[in-house]
PDB file of C-alpha atoms in Angstrom:
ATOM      1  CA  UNK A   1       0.000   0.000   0.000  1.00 56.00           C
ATOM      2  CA  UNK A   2       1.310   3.465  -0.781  1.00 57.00           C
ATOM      3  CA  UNK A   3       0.255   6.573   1.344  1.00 56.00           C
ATOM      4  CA  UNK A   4       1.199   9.733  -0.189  1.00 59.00           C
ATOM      5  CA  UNK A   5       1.590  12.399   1.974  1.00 59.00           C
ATOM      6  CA  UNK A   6       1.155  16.421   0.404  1.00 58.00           C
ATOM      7  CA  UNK A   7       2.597  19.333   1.007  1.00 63.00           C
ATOM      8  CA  UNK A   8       2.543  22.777  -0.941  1.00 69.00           C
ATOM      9  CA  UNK A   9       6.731  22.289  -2.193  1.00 71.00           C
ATOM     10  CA  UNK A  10       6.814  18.708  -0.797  1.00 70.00           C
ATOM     11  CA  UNK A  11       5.904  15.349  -0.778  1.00 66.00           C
ATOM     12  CA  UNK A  12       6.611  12.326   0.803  1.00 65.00           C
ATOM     13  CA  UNK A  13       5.863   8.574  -0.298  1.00 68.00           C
ATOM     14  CA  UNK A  14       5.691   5.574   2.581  1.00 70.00           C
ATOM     15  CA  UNK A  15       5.482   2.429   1.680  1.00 72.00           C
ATOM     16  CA  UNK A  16       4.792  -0.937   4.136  1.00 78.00           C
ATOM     17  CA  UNK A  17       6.345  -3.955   3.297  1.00 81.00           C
ATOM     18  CA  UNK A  18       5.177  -5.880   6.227  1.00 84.00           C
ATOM     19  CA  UNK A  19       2.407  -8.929   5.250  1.00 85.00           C
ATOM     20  CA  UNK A  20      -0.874  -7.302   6.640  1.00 83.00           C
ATOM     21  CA  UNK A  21      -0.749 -10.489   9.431  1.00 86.00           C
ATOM     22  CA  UNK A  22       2.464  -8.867  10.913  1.00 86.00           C
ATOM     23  CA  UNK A  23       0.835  -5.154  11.511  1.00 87.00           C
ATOM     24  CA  UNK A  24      -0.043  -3.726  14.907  1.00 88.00           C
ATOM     25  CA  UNK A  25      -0.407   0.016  15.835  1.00 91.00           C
ATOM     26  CA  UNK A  26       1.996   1.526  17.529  1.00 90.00           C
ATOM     27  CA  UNK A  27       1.855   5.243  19.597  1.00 91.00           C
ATOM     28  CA  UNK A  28       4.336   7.148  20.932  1.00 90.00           C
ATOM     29  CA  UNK A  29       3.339   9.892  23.562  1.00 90.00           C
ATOM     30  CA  UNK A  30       6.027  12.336  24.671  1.00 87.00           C
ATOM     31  CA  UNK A  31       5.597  15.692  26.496  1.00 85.00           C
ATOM     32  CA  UNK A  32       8.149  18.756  27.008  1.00 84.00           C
ATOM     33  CA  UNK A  33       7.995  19.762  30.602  1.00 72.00           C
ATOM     34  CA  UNK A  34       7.446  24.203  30.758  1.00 63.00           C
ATOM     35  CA  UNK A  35       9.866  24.232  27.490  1.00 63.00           C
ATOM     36  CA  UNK A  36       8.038  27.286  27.212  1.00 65.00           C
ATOM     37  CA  UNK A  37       9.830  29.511  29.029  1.00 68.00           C
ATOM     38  CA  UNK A  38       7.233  32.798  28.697  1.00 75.00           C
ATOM     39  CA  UNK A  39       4.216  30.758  29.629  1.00 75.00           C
ATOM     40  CA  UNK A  40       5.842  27.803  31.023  1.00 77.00           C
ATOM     41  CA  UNK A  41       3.293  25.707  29.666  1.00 79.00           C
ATOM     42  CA  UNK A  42       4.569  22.268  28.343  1.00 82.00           C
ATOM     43  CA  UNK A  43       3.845  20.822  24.657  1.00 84.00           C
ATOM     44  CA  UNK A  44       2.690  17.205  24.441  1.00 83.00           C
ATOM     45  CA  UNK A  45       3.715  15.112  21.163  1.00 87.00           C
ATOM     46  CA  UNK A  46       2.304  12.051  19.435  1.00 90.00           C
ATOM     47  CA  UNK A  47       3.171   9.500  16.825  1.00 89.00           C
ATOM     48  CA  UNK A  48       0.772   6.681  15.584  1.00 91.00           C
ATOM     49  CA  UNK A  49       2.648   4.120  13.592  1.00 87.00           C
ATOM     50  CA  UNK A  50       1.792   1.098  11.743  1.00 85.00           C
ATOM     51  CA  UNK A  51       4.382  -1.111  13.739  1.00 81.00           C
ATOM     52  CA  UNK A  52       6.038  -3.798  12.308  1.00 80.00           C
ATOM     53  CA  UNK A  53       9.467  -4.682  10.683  1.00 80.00           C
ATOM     54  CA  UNK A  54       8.919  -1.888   8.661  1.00 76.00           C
ATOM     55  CA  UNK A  55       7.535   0.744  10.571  1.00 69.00           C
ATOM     56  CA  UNK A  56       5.317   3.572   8.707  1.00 71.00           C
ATOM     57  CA  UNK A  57       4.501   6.740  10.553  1.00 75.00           C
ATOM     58  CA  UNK A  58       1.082   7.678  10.138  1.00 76.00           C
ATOM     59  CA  UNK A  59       0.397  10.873  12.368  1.00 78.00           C
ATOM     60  CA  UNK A  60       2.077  12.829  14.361  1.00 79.00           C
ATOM     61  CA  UNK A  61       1.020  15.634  16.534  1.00 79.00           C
ATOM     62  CA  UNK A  62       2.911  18.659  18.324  1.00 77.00           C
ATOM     63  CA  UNK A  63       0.408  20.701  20.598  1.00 80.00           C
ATOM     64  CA  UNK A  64       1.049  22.784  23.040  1.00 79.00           C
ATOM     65  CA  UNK A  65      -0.530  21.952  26.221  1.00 77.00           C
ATOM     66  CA  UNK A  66      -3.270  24.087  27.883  1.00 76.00           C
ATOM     67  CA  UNK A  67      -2.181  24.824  30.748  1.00 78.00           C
ATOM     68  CA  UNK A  68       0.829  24.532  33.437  1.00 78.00           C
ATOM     69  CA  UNK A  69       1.334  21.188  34.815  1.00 77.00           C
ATOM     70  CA  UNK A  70       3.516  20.697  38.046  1.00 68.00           C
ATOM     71  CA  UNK A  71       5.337  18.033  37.275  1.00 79.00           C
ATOM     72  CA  UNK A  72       6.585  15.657  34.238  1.00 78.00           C
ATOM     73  CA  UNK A  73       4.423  12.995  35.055  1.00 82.00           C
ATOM     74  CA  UNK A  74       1.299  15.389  34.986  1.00 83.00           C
ATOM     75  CA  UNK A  75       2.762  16.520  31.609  1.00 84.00           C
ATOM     76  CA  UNK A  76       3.471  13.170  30.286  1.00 85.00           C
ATOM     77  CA  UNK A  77      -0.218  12.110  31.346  1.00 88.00           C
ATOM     78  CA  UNK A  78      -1.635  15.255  29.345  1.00 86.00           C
ATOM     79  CA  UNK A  79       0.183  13.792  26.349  1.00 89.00           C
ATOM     80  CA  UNK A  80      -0.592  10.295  26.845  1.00 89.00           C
ATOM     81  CA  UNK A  81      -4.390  11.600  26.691  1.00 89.00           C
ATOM     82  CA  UNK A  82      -3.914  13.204  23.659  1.00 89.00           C
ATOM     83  CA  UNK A  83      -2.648  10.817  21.952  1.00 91.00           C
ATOM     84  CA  UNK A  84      -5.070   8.139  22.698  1.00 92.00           C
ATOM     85  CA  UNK A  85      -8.086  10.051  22.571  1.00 89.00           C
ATOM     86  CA  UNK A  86      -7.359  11.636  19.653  1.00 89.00           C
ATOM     87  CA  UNK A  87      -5.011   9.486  17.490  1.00 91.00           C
ATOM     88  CA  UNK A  88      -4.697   5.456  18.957  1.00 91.00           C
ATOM     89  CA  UNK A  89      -8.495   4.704  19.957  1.00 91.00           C
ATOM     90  CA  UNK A  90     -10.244   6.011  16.483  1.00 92.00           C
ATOM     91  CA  UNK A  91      -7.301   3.922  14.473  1.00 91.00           C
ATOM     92  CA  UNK A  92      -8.327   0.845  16.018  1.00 90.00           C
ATOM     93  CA  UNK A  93     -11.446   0.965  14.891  1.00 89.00           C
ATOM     94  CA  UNK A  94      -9.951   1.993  10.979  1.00 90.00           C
ATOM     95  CA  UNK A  95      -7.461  -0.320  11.038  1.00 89.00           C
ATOM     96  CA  UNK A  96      -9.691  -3.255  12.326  1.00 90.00           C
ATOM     97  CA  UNK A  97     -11.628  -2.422   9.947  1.00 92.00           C
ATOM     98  CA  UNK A  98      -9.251  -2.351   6.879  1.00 88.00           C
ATOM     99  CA  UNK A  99      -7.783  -5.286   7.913  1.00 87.00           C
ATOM    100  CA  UNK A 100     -10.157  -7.150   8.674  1.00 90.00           C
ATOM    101  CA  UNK A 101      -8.956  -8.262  12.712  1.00 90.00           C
ATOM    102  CA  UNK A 102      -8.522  -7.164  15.595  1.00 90.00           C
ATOM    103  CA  UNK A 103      -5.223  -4.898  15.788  1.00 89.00           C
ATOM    104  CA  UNK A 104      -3.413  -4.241  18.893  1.00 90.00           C
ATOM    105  CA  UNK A 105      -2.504  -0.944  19.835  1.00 91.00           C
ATOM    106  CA  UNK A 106       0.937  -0.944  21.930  1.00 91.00           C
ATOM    107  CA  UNK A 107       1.192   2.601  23.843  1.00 90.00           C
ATOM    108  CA  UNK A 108       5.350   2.910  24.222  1.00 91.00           C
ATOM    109  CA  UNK A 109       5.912   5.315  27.351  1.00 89.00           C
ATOM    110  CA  UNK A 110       9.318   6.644  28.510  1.00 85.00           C
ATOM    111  CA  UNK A 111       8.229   7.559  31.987  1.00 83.00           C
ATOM    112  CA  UNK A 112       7.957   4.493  34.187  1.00 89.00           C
ATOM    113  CA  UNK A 113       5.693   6.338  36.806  1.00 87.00           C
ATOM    114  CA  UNK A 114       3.112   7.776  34.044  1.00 85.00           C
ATOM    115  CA  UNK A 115       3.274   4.178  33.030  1.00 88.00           C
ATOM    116  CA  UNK A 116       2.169   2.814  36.402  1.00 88.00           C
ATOM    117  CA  UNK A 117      -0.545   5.683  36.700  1.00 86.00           C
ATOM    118  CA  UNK A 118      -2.926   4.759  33.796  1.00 85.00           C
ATOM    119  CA  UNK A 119      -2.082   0.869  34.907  1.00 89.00           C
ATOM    120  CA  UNK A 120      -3.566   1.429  38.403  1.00 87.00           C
ATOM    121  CA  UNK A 121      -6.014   4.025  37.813  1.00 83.00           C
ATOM    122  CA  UNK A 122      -4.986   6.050  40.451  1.00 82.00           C
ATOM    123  CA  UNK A 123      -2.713   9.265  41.457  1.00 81.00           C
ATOM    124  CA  UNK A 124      -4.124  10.674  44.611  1.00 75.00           C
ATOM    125  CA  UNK A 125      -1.611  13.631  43.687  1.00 77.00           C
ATOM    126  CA  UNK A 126      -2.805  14.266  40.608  1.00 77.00           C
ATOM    127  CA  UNK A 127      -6.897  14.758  41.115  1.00 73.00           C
ATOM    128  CA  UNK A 128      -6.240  18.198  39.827  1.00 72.00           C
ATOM    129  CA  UNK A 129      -5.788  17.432  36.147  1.00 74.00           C
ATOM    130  CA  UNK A 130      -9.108  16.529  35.440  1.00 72.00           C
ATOM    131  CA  UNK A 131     -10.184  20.117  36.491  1.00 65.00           C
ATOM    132  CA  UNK A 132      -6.772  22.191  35.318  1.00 66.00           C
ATOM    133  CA  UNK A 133      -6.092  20.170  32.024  1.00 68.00           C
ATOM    134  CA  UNK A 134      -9.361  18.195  31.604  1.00 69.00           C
ATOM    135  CA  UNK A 135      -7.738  14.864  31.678  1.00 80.00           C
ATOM    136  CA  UNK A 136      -9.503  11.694  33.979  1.00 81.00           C
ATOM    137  CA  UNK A 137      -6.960   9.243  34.927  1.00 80.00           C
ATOM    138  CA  UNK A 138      -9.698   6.845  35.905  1.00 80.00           C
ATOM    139  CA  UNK A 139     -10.775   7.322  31.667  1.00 82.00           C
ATOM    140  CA  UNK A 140      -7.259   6.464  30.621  1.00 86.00           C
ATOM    141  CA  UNK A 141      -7.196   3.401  32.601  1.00 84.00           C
ATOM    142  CA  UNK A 142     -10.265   2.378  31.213  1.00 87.00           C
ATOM    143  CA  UNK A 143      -9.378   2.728  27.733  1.00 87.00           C
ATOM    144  CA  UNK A 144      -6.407   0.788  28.387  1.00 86.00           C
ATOM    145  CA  UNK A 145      -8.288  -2.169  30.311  1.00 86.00           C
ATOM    146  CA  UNK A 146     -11.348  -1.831  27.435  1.00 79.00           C
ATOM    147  CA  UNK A 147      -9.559  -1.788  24.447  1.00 79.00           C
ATOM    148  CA  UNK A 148      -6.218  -4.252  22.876  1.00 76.00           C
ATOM    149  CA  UNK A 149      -4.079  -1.719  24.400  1.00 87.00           C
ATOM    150  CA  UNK A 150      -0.686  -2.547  26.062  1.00 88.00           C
ATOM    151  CA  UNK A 151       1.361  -0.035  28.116  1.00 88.00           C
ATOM    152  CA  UNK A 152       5.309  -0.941  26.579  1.00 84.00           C
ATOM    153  CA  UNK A 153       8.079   0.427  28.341  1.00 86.00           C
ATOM    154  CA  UNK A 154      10.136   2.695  25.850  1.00 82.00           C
ATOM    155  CA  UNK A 155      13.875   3.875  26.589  1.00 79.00           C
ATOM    156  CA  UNK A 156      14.002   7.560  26.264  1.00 76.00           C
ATOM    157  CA  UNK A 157      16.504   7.311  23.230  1.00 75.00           C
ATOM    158  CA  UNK A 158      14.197   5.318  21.364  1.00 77.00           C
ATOM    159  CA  UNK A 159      11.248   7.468  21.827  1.00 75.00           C
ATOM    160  CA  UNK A 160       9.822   8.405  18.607  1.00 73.00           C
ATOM    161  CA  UNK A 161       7.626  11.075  19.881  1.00 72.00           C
ATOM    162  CA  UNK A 162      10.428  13.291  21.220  1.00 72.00           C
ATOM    163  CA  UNK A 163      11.197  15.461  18.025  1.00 74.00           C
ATOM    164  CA  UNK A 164       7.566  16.613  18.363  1.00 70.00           C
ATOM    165  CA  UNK A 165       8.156  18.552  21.984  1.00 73.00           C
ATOM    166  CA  UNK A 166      11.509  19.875  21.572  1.00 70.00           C
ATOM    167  CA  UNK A 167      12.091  23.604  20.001  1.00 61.00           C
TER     168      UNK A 167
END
């Protein structure tokens, strides 16, 4: 399958080479900690990839986030939202679809105690971000129980969603 991707000088051609059994999804969530130094606000980035040998990018994100978060965790739990709720959960239900199975959507996260969060459902520290940044930890564990979602442990270098958060 060939996905061309359009821009107004550019464009860019991916290609998977992977047998359609062999294909899972795979999303990246990253955030940037206040790397905006005049709001201090912290950017959250995303990558949804169809993972397999061959691994094809097929969205990526780079938002700022909405508001301050305290810590990295809170930040990385602002992107993790994102990124499911926006890109991972509606491309299972695409890719099921289009391929006819049930796909498996690995989450790869680079903080071990964001990681633990969504697992358990529960950050007594943390009740604030479903008021300050509109994100329910509770719903995140949810979507990860409810759905073919596994939580994968990533190493920082090999975070793809990094680029997205970084100046």
């Amino acid at each position: 399958i060939q996905f061309p991707v359009h821009s107004r000088g550019w464009r860019q051609l991916g290609f998977i080479g992977d047998p359609f059994a062999e294909l899972d999804l795979g999303l990246f969530t990253d955030s940037d900690f206040a790397g905006d130094r005049s709001d201090m606000k912290g950017a959250s980035g995303v990558l949804l990839a169809l993972h397999g040998r061959r691994t094809f990018p097929r969205c990526v994100v780079s938002k700022k986030q909405s508001c301050v978060s305290h810590s990295s965790v809170e930040a990385e739990l602002v992107a993790c939202n994102t990124g499911l709720r926006q890109e991972g959960l509606p491309a299972l239900d695409l890719w099921e679809s289009i391929l006819g199975r049930s796909v498996k959507l690995c989450l790869f996260q680079d903080t071990q105690a964001t990681a633990r969060i969504i697992a358990t459902g529960k950050a007594p520290t943390l009740r604030h971000a479903k008021r300050a940044h509109q994100v329910c930890i509770a719903w995140l564990h949810d979507a990860i129980i409810g759905n073919s979602v596994d939580i994968t442990d990533c190493d920082v270098g090999c975070m793809a969603a990094d680029i997205f958060t970084k100046h």
